[in-house]
Amino acid sequence: MKKHTRVISFSGKGGTGKTTTASLFVKAVRELGLCEEILVIDADPDANLATTLDVRYETTIGDVADKRKKTLDEGVAGEKLRADIYDAINHGEYFDFVVMGRRKGAGCYCTINGILDAIFAETMNMYDLVLIDFDAGLEHFSRGTGSNSDALIIVCDQSKLSFETAERITDIVDELALPYASRYVVGCRYDEANKPLLEKLAGRLGLDMLGYVDYDREIASLNLAGESLDGLSADNPALESAKRMVKRILCEEE
């Protein structure tokens, strides 16, 4: 029987707390024990997710693209390229992890996104859940990357710029008719007085308000020190909030 793989993608303006939110979701899924086979993809060329998840990697998909440049330029996948892609996947105790990275020199990320699509096509049935931390911006949407995702999460902080990015993301998803099953907003580091503004925005854009990751001193200290969130206390409020959001996506929508 074909396995149904759930996919959760994280997007939004840079600096809104997108990667922190994605990391909390990974930790929440693990602690809740809702999925056994998990793949985490850092699709942001800035590649910060590995730090927050305490993952050490040696090879990125960008490295693979550079190594097999001739093969890619000729449009021939080949077994060596496929083997290199699988070698770039870090197999951990609780989840597998892959960093997209970037190719050396100038140019766009078309090749990287093409390989990401290939990973989807060949590995989706191997996992119960795939979580993707996309790069800040809109470029991956225009290429249709991740359009088979079950849930798109747009992370917003307390800035008009993040609202504008959320609106542009919604517009391009609608324009390209990308088939996300669900589209959510998550508010990061919000004061209680400003939460109604975000909820109003979500309603206007036709997005579901999934929840909030409030400012957390423990997380701020770990981020500042460049340490992973793996050592968060068991009763951390932000982690508890992430658990509620994860359960809503993975349990209530079955």
PDB file of C-alpha atoms in Angstrom:
ATOM      1  CA  MET A   1       0.000   0.000   0.000  1.00  0.00           C
ATOM      2  CA  LYS A   2       1.380   3.411  -0.994  1.00  0.00           C
ATOM      3  CA  LYS A   3       2.343   5.548   1.979  1.00  0.00           C
ATOM      4  CA  HIS A   4       0.667   8.956   2.248  1.00  0.00           C
ATOM      5  CA  THR A   5       3.381  11.469   3.022  1.00  0.00           C
ATOM      6  CA  ARG A   6       2.388  14.677   4.791  1.00  0.00           C
ATOM      7  CA  VAL A   7       4.354  17.801   3.887  1.00  0.00           C
ATOM      8  CA  ILE A   8       4.613  21.032   5.874  1.00  0.00           C
ATOM      9  CA  SER A   9       6.402  23.992   4.276  1.00  0.00           C
ATOM     10  CA  PHE A  10       7.547  27.164   6.037  1.00  0.00           C
ATOM     11  CA  SER A  11       7.809  30.473   4.220  1.00  0.00           C
ATOM     12  CA  GLY A  12       7.799  34.184   4.963  1.00  0.00           C
ATOM     13  CA  LYS A  13       9.968  37.262   5.068  1.00  0.00           C
ATOM     14  CA  GLY A  14      13.520  36.849   6.325  1.00  0.00           C
ATOM     15  CA  GLY A  15      14.002  37.502  10.031  1.00  0.00           C
ATOM     16  CA  THR A  16      10.423  36.736  11.050  1.00  0.00           C
ATOM     17  CA  GLY A  17      11.319  33.594  13.002  1.00  0.00           C
ATOM     18  CA  LYS A  18      10.639  31.128  10.188  1.00  0.00           C
ATOM     19  CA  THR A  19      13.590  28.855  10.900  1.00  0.00           C
ATOM     20  CA  THR A  20      12.983  28.921  14.661  1.00  0.00           C
ATOM     21  CA  THR A  21       9.348  27.980  14.050  1.00  0.00           C
ATOM     22  CA  ALA A  22      10.365  25.141  11.724  1.00  0.00           C
ATOM     23  CA  SER A  23      12.824  23.867  14.338  1.00  0.00           C
ATOM     24  CA  LEU A  24      10.157  23.916  17.041  1.00  0.00           C
ATOM     25  CA  PHE A  25       7.852  21.915  14.764  1.00  0.00           C
ATOM     26  CA  VAL A  26      10.551  19.272  14.239  1.00  0.00           C
ATOM     27  CA  LYS A  27      11.092  18.977  17.991  1.00  0.00           C
ATOM     28  CA  ALA A  28       7.337  18.937  18.643  1.00  0.00           C
ATOM     29  CA  VAL A  29       6.705  16.157  16.118  1.00  0.00           C
ATOM     30  CA  ARG A  30       9.491  14.109  17.642  1.00  0.00           C
ATOM     31  CA  GLU A  31       8.253  14.529  21.223  1.00  0.00           C
ATOM     32  CA  LEU A  32       4.636  13.834  20.292  1.00  0.00           C
ATOM     33  CA  GLY A  33       5.641  10.666  18.450  1.00  0.00           C
ATOM     34  CA  LEU A  34       3.162  11.304  15.648  1.00  0.00           C
ATOM     35  CA  CYS A  35       5.456  10.206  12.808  1.00  0.00           C
ATOM     36  CA  GLU A  36       8.195   7.600  12.588  1.00  0.00           C
ATOM     37  CA  GLU A  37       9.934   8.429   9.309  1.00  0.00           C
ATOM     38  CA  ILE A  38      10.695  12.151   8.993  1.00  0.00           C
ATOM     39  CA  LEU A  39      12.675  14.112   6.412  1.00  0.00           C
ATOM     40  CA  VAL A  40      13.703  17.697   7.168  1.00  0.00           C
ATOM     41  CA  ILE A  41      14.832  19.855   4.237  1.00  0.00           C
ATOM     42  CA  ASP A  42      16.729  23.101   4.678  1.00  0.00           C
ATOM     43  CA  ALA A  43      15.908  24.775   1.363  1.00  0.00           C
ATOM     44  CA  ASP A  44      17.218  28.170   2.466  1.00  0.00           C
ATOM     45  CA  PRO A  45      20.629  28.957   0.899  1.00  0.00           C
ATOM     46  CA  ASP A  46      21.528  30.639   4.208  1.00  0.00           C
ATOM     47  CA  ALA A  47      21.280  27.168   5.817  1.00  0.00           C
ATOM     48  CA  ASN A  48      20.644  27.964   9.495  1.00  0.00           C
ATOM     49  CA  LEU A  49      18.282  25.098  10.267  1.00  0.00           C
ATOM     50  CA  ALA A  50      21.142  22.663  10.880  1.00  0.00           C
ATOM     51  CA  THR A  51      22.399  24.826  13.750  1.00  0.00           C
ATOM     52  CA  THR A  52      19.042  25.050  15.491  1.00  0.00           C
ATOM     53  CA  LEU A  53      18.558  21.283  15.122  1.00  0.00           C
ATOM     54  CA  ASP A  54      22.151  20.361  16.065  1.00  0.00           C
ATOM     55  CA  VAL A  55      22.774  18.544  12.779  1.00  0.00           C
ATOM     56  CA  ARG A  56      26.264  18.281  11.321  1.00  0.00           C
ATOM     57  CA  TYR A  57      26.484  17.754   7.580  1.00  0.00           C
ATOM     58  CA  GLU A  58      29.299  17.540   5.058  1.00  0.00           C
ATOM     59  CA  THR A  59      27.555  17.728   1.692  1.00  0.00           C
ATOM     60  CA  THR A  60      24.775  19.898   0.295  1.00  0.00           C
ATOM     61  CA  ILE A  61      22.704  19.457  -2.835  1.00  0.00           C
ATOM     62  CA  GLY A  62      24.574  22.494  -4.191  1.00  0.00           C
ATOM     63  CA  ASP A  63      27.811  20.537  -3.778  1.00  0.00           C
ATOM     64  CA  VAL A  64      26.252  17.651  -5.705  1.00  0.00           C
ATOM     65  CA  ALA A  65      25.205  20.021  -8.482  1.00  0.00           C
ATOM     66  CA  ASP A  66      28.747  21.355  -8.781  1.00  0.00           C
ATOM     67  CA  LYS A  67      30.242  17.869  -8.734  1.00  0.00           C
ATOM     68  CA  ARG A  68      27.922  16.626 -11.460  1.00  0.00           C
ATOM     69  CA  LYS A  69      27.767  19.862 -13.469  1.00  0.00           C
ATOM     70  CA  LYS A  70      28.365  18.176 -16.823  1.00  0.00           C
ATOM     71  CA  THR A  71      25.693  15.576 -16.175  1.00  0.00           C
ATOM     72  CA  LEU A  72      23.171  18.230 -15.156  1.00  0.00           C
ATOM     73  CA  ASP A  73      24.014  20.488 -18.089  1.00  0.00           C
ATOM     74  CA  GLU A  74      23.386  17.576 -20.437  1.00  0.00           C
ATOM     75  CA  GLY A  75      20.053  16.865 -18.748  1.00  0.00           C
ATOM     76  CA  VAL A  76      20.939  13.272 -17.931  1.00  0.00           C
ATOM     77  CA  ALA A  77      20.237  12.192 -14.360  1.00  0.00           C
ATOM     78  CA  GLY A  78      22.260   8.992 -14.249  1.00  0.00           C
ATOM     79  CA  GLU A  79      22.892   6.618 -11.376  1.00  0.00           C
ATOM     80  CA  LYS A  80      25.977   8.505 -10.143  1.00  0.00           C
ATOM     81  CA  LEU A  81      23.981  11.702  -9.700  1.00  0.00           C
ATOM     82  CA  ARG A  82      21.211   9.798  -7.940  1.00  0.00           C
ATOM     83  CA  ALA A  83      23.745   8.157  -5.618  1.00  0.00           C
ATOM     84  CA  ASP A  84      25.305  11.534  -4.820  1.00  0.00           C
ATOM     85  CA  ILE A  85      21.895  12.976  -3.950  1.00  0.00           C
ATOM     86  CA  TYR A  86      21.225  10.145  -1.531  1.00  0.00           C
ATOM     87  CA  ASP A  87      24.681  10.568  -0.030  1.00  0.00           C
ATOM     88  CA  ALA A  88      23.784  14.197   0.751  1.00  0.00           C
ATOM     89  CA  ILE A  89      20.938  13.041   3.014  1.00  0.00           C
ATOM     90  CA  ASN A  90      22.062  12.914   6.639  1.00  0.00           C
ATOM     91  CA  HIS A  91      20.451   9.942   8.389  1.00  0.00           C
ATOM     92  CA  GLY A  92      19.833  10.747  12.033  1.00  0.00           C
ATOM     93  CA  GLU A  93      18.267   8.900  14.942  1.00  0.00           C
ATOM     94  CA  TYR A  94      14.996  10.819  14.839  1.00  0.00           C
ATOM     95  CA  PHE A  95      14.900  12.337  11.364  1.00  0.00           C
ATOM     96  CA  ASP A  96      16.781  12.504   8.082  1.00  0.00           C
ATOM     97  CA  PHE A  97      18.136  15.878   7.030  1.00  0.00           C
ATOM     98  CA  VAL A  98      19.245  17.436   3.770  1.00  0.00           C
ATOM     99  CA  VAL A  99      20.646  20.899   3.055  1.00  0.00           C
ATOM    100  CA  MET A 100      19.937  22.325  -0.393  1.00  0.00           C
ATOM    101  CA  GLY A 101      22.779  24.872  -0.240  1.00  0.00           C
ATOM    102  CA  ARG A 102      23.778  26.645  -3.429  1.00  0.00           C
ATOM    103  CA  ARG A 103      26.024  26.242  -6.443  1.00  0.00           C
ATOM    104  CA  LYS A 104      29.326  28.081  -6.607  1.00  0.00           C
ATOM    105  CA  GLY A 105      29.533  31.319  -8.560  1.00  0.00           C
ATOM    106  CA  ALA A 106      26.803  33.484 -10.027  1.00  0.00           C
ATOM    107  CA  GLY A 107      23.448  32.277 -11.196  1.00  0.00           C
ATOM    108  CA  CYS A 108      19.990  31.321  -9.973  1.00  0.00           C
ATOM    109  CA  TYR A 109      18.865  28.302  -8.000  1.00  0.00           C
ATOM    110  CA  CYS A 110      16.988  26.612 -10.851  1.00  0.00           C
ATOM    111  CA  THR A 111      19.189  23.514 -10.763  1.00  0.00           C
ATOM    112  CA  ILE A 112      18.897  23.212  -6.994  1.00  0.00           C
ATOM    113  CA  ASN A 113      15.116  23.418  -7.137  1.00  0.00           C
ATOM    114  CA  GLY A 114      15.084  20.875  -9.947  1.00  0.00           C
ATOM    115  CA  ILE A 115      16.991  18.440  -7.764  1.00  0.00           C
ATOM    116  CA  LEU A 116      14.611  19.191  -4.877  1.00  0.00           C
ATOM    117  CA  ASP A 117      11.746  18.133  -7.148  1.00  0.00           C
ATOM    118  CA  ALA A 118      13.672  14.951  -7.965  1.00  0.00           C
ATOM    119  CA  ILE A 119      14.085  14.223  -4.246  1.00  0.00           C
ATOM    120  CA  PHE A 120      10.334  14.594  -3.829  1.00  0.00           C
ATOM    121  CA  ALA A 121       9.613  12.258  -6.713  1.00  0.00           C
ATOM    122  CA  GLU A 122      11.950   9.517  -5.542  1.00  0.00           C
ATOM    123  CA  THR A 123      11.762   9.655  -1.756  1.00  0.00           C
ATOM    124  CA  MET A 124       8.257  10.783  -0.815  1.00  0.00           C
ATOM    125  CA  ASN A 125       7.007   7.258  -0.205  1.00  0.00           C
ATOM    126  CA  MET A 126       9.881   6.620   2.204  1.00  0.00           C
ATOM    127  CA  TYR A 127       8.654   9.171   4.773  1.00  0.00           C
ATOM    128  CA  ASP A 128       5.565   9.825   6.884  1.00  0.00           C
ATOM    129  CA  LEU A 129       6.341  13.535   7.121  1.00  0.00           C
ATOM    130  CA  VAL A 130       8.508  16.041   5.247  1.00  0.00           C
ATOM    131  CA  LEU A 131       9.178  19.491   6.724  1.00  0.00           C
ATOM    132  CA  ILE A 132      10.700  22.152   4.464  1.00  0.00           C
ATOM    133  CA  ASP A 133      12.235  25.434   5.569  1.00  0.00           C
ATOM    134  CA  PHE A 134      12.116  27.494   2.366  1.00  0.00           C
ATOM    135  CA  ASP A 135      14.244  30.519   1.642  1.00  0.00           C
ATOM    136  CA  ALA A 136      12.808  33.941   2.422  1.00  0.00           C
ATOM    137  CA  GLY A 137      11.044  35.394  -0.585  1.00  0.00           C
ATOM    138  CA  LEU A 138       8.931  34.242  -3.486  1.00  0.00           C
ATOM    139  CA  GLU A 139      11.271  32.675  -6.035  1.00  0.00           C
ATOM    140  CA  HIS A 140      10.600  29.055  -5.077  1.00  0.00           C
ATOM    141  CA  PHE A 141       6.855  29.614  -5.557  1.00  0.00           C
ATOM    142  CA  SER A 142       7.334  30.827  -9.136  1.00  0.00           C
ATOM    143  CA  ARG A 143       9.058  27.524  -9.936  1.00  0.00           C
ATOM    144  CA  GLY A 144       6.318  25.499  -8.289  1.00  0.00           C
ATOM    145  CA  THR A 145       8.750  24.053  -5.744  1.00  0.00           C
ATOM    146  CA  GLY A 146       6.930  22.263  -2.945  1.00  0.00           C
ATOM    147  CA  SER A 147       3.537  22.675  -4.602  1.00  0.00           C
ATOM    148  CA  ASN A 148       2.562  19.162  -3.534  1.00  0.00           C
ATOM    149  CA  SER A 149       2.754  20.211   0.107  1.00  0.00           C
ATOM    150  CA  ASP A 150      -0.186  19.487   2.354  1.00  0.00           C
ATOM    151  CA  ALA A 151       0.299  22.621   4.419  1.00  0.00           C
ATOM    152  CA  LEU A 152       1.927  25.972   3.743  1.00  0.00           C
ATOM    153  CA  ILE A 153       2.820  28.016   6.825  1.00  0.00           C
ATOM    154  CA  ILE A 154       3.568  31.727   6.406  1.00  0.00           C
ATOM    155  CA  VAL A 155       5.407  33.140   9.414  1.00  0.00           C
ATOM    156  CA  CYS A 156       4.825  36.807  10.271  1.00  0.00           C
ATOM    157  CA  ASP A 157       6.389  39.021  12.909  1.00  0.00           C
ATOM    158  CA  GLN A 158       5.205  42.417  14.157  1.00  0.00           C
ATOM    159  CA  SER A 159       6.105  44.341  11.018  1.00  0.00           C
ATOM    160  CA  LYS A 160       4.188  45.693   8.057  1.00  0.00           C
ATOM    161  CA  LEU A 161       6.877  44.255   5.785  1.00  0.00           C
ATOM    162  CA  SER A 162       6.071  40.713   6.911  1.00  0.00           C
ATOM    163  CA  PHE A 163       2.373  41.420   6.268  1.00  0.00           C
ATOM    164  CA  GLU A 164       3.239  42.568   2.747  1.00  0.00           C
ATOM    165  CA  THR A 165       5.308  39.440   2.129  1.00  0.00           C
ATOM    166  CA  ALA A 166       2.415  37.261   3.338  1.00  0.00           C
ATOM    167  CA  GLU A 167       0.118  39.061   0.925  1.00  0.00           C
ATOM    168  CA  ARG A 168       2.519  38.587  -2.004  1.00  0.00           C
ATOM    169  CA  ILE A 169       2.923  34.893  -1.144  1.00  0.00           C
ATOM    170  CA  THR A 170      -0.855  34.464  -1.103  1.00  0.00           C
ATOM    171  CA  ASP A 171      -1.211  36.294  -4.414  1.00  0.00           C
ATOM    172  CA  ILE A 172       1.417  34.198  -6.209  1.00  0.00           C
ATOM    173  CA  VAL A 173       0.060  30.917  -4.803  1.00  0.00           C
ATOM    174  CA  ASP A 174      -3.386  31.873  -6.093  1.00  0.00           C
ATOM    175  CA  GLU A 175      -2.023  33.122  -9.410  1.00  0.00           C
ATOM    176  CA  LEU A 176      -0.120  29.904 -10.067  1.00  0.00           C
ATOM    177  CA  ALA A 177      -2.917  27.742  -8.618  1.00  0.00           C
ATOM    178  CA  LEU A 178      -0.436  25.874  -6.422  1.00  0.00           C
ATOM    179  CA  PRO A 179      -2.414  23.056  -4.813  1.00  0.00           C
ATOM    180  CA  TYR A 180      -1.659  23.502  -1.132  1.00  0.00           C
ATOM    181  CA  ALA A 181      -4.281  21.624   0.848  1.00  0.00           C
ATOM    182  CA  SER A 182      -4.087  24.149   3.710  1.00  0.00           C
ATOM    183  CA  ARG A 183      -2.588  27.606   4.151  1.00  0.00           C
ATOM    184  CA  TYR A 184      -1.817  29.014   7.579  1.00  0.00           C
ATOM    185  CA  VAL A 185      -0.337  32.026   9.324  1.00  0.00           C
ATOM    186  CA  VAL A 186       1.862  31.716  12.405  1.00  0.00           C
ATOM    187  CA  GLY A 187       2.640  34.842  14.411  1.00  0.00           C
ATOM    188  CA  CYS A 188       6.106  35.023  15.886  1.00  0.00           C
ATOM    189  CA  ARG A 189       7.093  37.213  18.870  1.00  0.00           C
ATOM    190  CA  TYR A 190       3.735  39.034  19.077  1.00  0.00           C
ATOM    191  CA  ASP A 191       2.494  41.264  21.871  1.00  0.00           C
ATOM    192  CA  GLU A 192      -1.033  40.378  22.951  1.00  0.00           C
ATOM    193  CA  ALA A 193      -2.299  43.815  21.880  1.00  0.00           C
ATOM    194  CA  ASN A 194      -1.140  43.266  18.289  1.00  0.00           C
ATOM    195  CA  LYS A 195      -2.430  39.722  17.773  1.00  0.00           C
ATOM    196  CA  PRO A 196      -5.874  40.893  16.544  1.00  0.00           C
ATOM    197  CA  LEU A 197      -4.134  42.766  13.701  1.00  0.00           C
ATOM    198  CA  LEU A 198      -2.514  39.569  12.436  1.00  0.00           C
ATOM    199  CA  GLU A 199      -5.741  37.625  12.795  1.00  0.00           C
ATOM    200  CA  LYS A 200      -7.522  40.302  10.765  1.00  0.00           C
ATOM    201  CA  LEU A 201      -4.852  40.030   8.057  1.00  0.00           C
ATOM    202  CA  ALA A 202      -5.148  36.245   7.982  1.00  0.00           C
ATOM    203  CA  GLY A 203      -8.902  36.495   7.525  1.00  0.00           C
ATOM    204  CA  ARG A 204      -8.560  39.053   4.746  1.00  0.00           C
ATOM    205  CA  LEU A 205      -6.127  36.810   2.867  1.00  0.00           C
ATOM    206  CA  GLY A 206      -8.202  33.685   3.387  1.00  0.00           C
ATOM    207  CA  LEU A 207      -5.560  32.080   5.601  1.00  0.00           C
ATOM    208  CA  ASP A 208      -6.191  30.047   8.747  1.00  0.00           C
ATOM    209  CA  MET A 209      -4.660  31.434  11.936  1.00  0.00           C
ATOM    210  CA  LEU A 210      -2.666  28.465  13.200  1.00  0.00           C
ATOM    211  CA  GLY A 211      -1.158  29.950  16.342  1.00  0.00           C
ATOM    212  CA  TYR A 212       1.699  31.935  17.863  1.00  0.00           C
ATOM    213  CA  VAL A 213       5.306  31.449  18.865  1.00  0.00           C
ATOM    214  CA  ASP A 214       5.635  34.094  21.556  1.00  0.00           C
ATOM    215  CA  TYR A 215       8.927  35.722  22.489  1.00  0.00           C
ATOM    216  CA  ASP A 216      10.841  33.273  24.648  1.00  0.00           C
ATOM    217  CA  ARG A 217      13.943  34.209  26.629  1.00  0.00           C
ATOM    218  CA  GLU A 218      15.275  30.642  26.605  1.00  0.00           C
ATOM    219  CA  ILE A 219      15.057  30.422  22.797  1.00  0.00           C
ATOM    220  CA  ALA A 220      16.562  33.901  22.394  1.00  0.00           C
ATOM    221  CA  SER A 221      19.557  32.913  24.527  1.00  0.00           C
ATOM    222  CA  LEU A 222      20.135  29.700  22.561  1.00  0.00           C
ATOM    223  CA  ASN A 223      19.837  31.508  19.230  1.00  0.00           C
ATOM    224  CA  LEU A 224      22.263  34.224  20.329  1.00  0.00           C
ATOM    225  CA  ALA A 225      24.787  31.602  21.435  1.00  0.00           C
ATOM    226  CA  GLY A 226      24.405  29.695  18.167  1.00  0.00           C
ATOM    227  CA  GLU A 227      23.215  26.610  20.017  1.00  0.00           C
ATOM    228  CA  SER A 228      20.503  24.154  19.040  1.00  0.00           C
ATOM    229  CA  LEU A 229      16.980  24.126  20.430  1.00  0.00           C
ATOM    230  CA  ASP A 230      17.405  20.486  21.381  1.00  0.00           C
ATOM    231  CA  GLY A 231      18.079  21.469  24.967  1.00  0.00           C
ATOM    232  CA  LEU A 232      14.843  23.389  25.491  1.00  0.00           C
ATOM    233  CA  SER A 233      13.150  22.677  28.796  1.00  0.00           C
ATOM    234  CA  ALA A 234      10.273  20.205  28.611  1.00  0.00           C
ATOM    235  CA  ASP A 235       7.683  22.810  29.610  1.00  0.00           C
ATOM    236  CA  ASN A 236       8.950  25.575  27.316  1.00  0.00           C
ATOM    237  CA  PRO A 237       5.879  27.677  26.312  1.00  0.00           C
ATOM    238  CA  ALA A 238       6.958  28.110  22.691  1.00  0.00           C
ATOM    239  CA  LEU A 239       7.461  24.367  22.332  1.00  0.00           C
ATOM    240  CA  GLU A 240       4.066  23.694  23.895  1.00  0.00           C
ATOM    241  CA  SER A 241       2.511  26.103  21.380  1.00  0.00           C
ATOM    242  CA  ALA A 242       4.270  24.294  18.532  1.00  0.00           C
ATOM    243  CA  LYS A 243       2.898  20.981  19.782  1.00  0.00           C
ATOM    244  CA  ARG A 244      -0.653  22.347  19.646  1.00  0.00           C
ATOM    245  CA  MET A 245      -0.130  23.552  16.087  1.00  0.00           C
ATOM    246  CA  VAL A 246       1.423  20.260  14.988  1.00  0.00           C
ATOM    247  CA  LYS A 247      -1.490  18.292  16.440  1.00  0.00           C
ATOM    248  CA  ARG A 248      -3.958  20.513  14.607  1.00  0.00           C
ATOM    249  CA  ILE A 249      -2.263  19.863  11.256  1.00  0.00           C
ATOM    250  CA  LEU A 250      -1.456  16.173  11.668  1.00  0.00           C
ATOM    251  CA  CYS A 251      -4.361  14.988  13.819  1.00  0.00           C
ATOM    252  CA  GLU A 252      -7.406  17.171  13.285  1.00  0.00           C
ATOM    253  CA  GLU A 253      -7.064  17.158   9.485  1.00  0.00           C
ATOM    254  CA  GLU A 254      -6.868  13.407   9.054  1.00  0.00           C
TER     255      GLU A 254
END
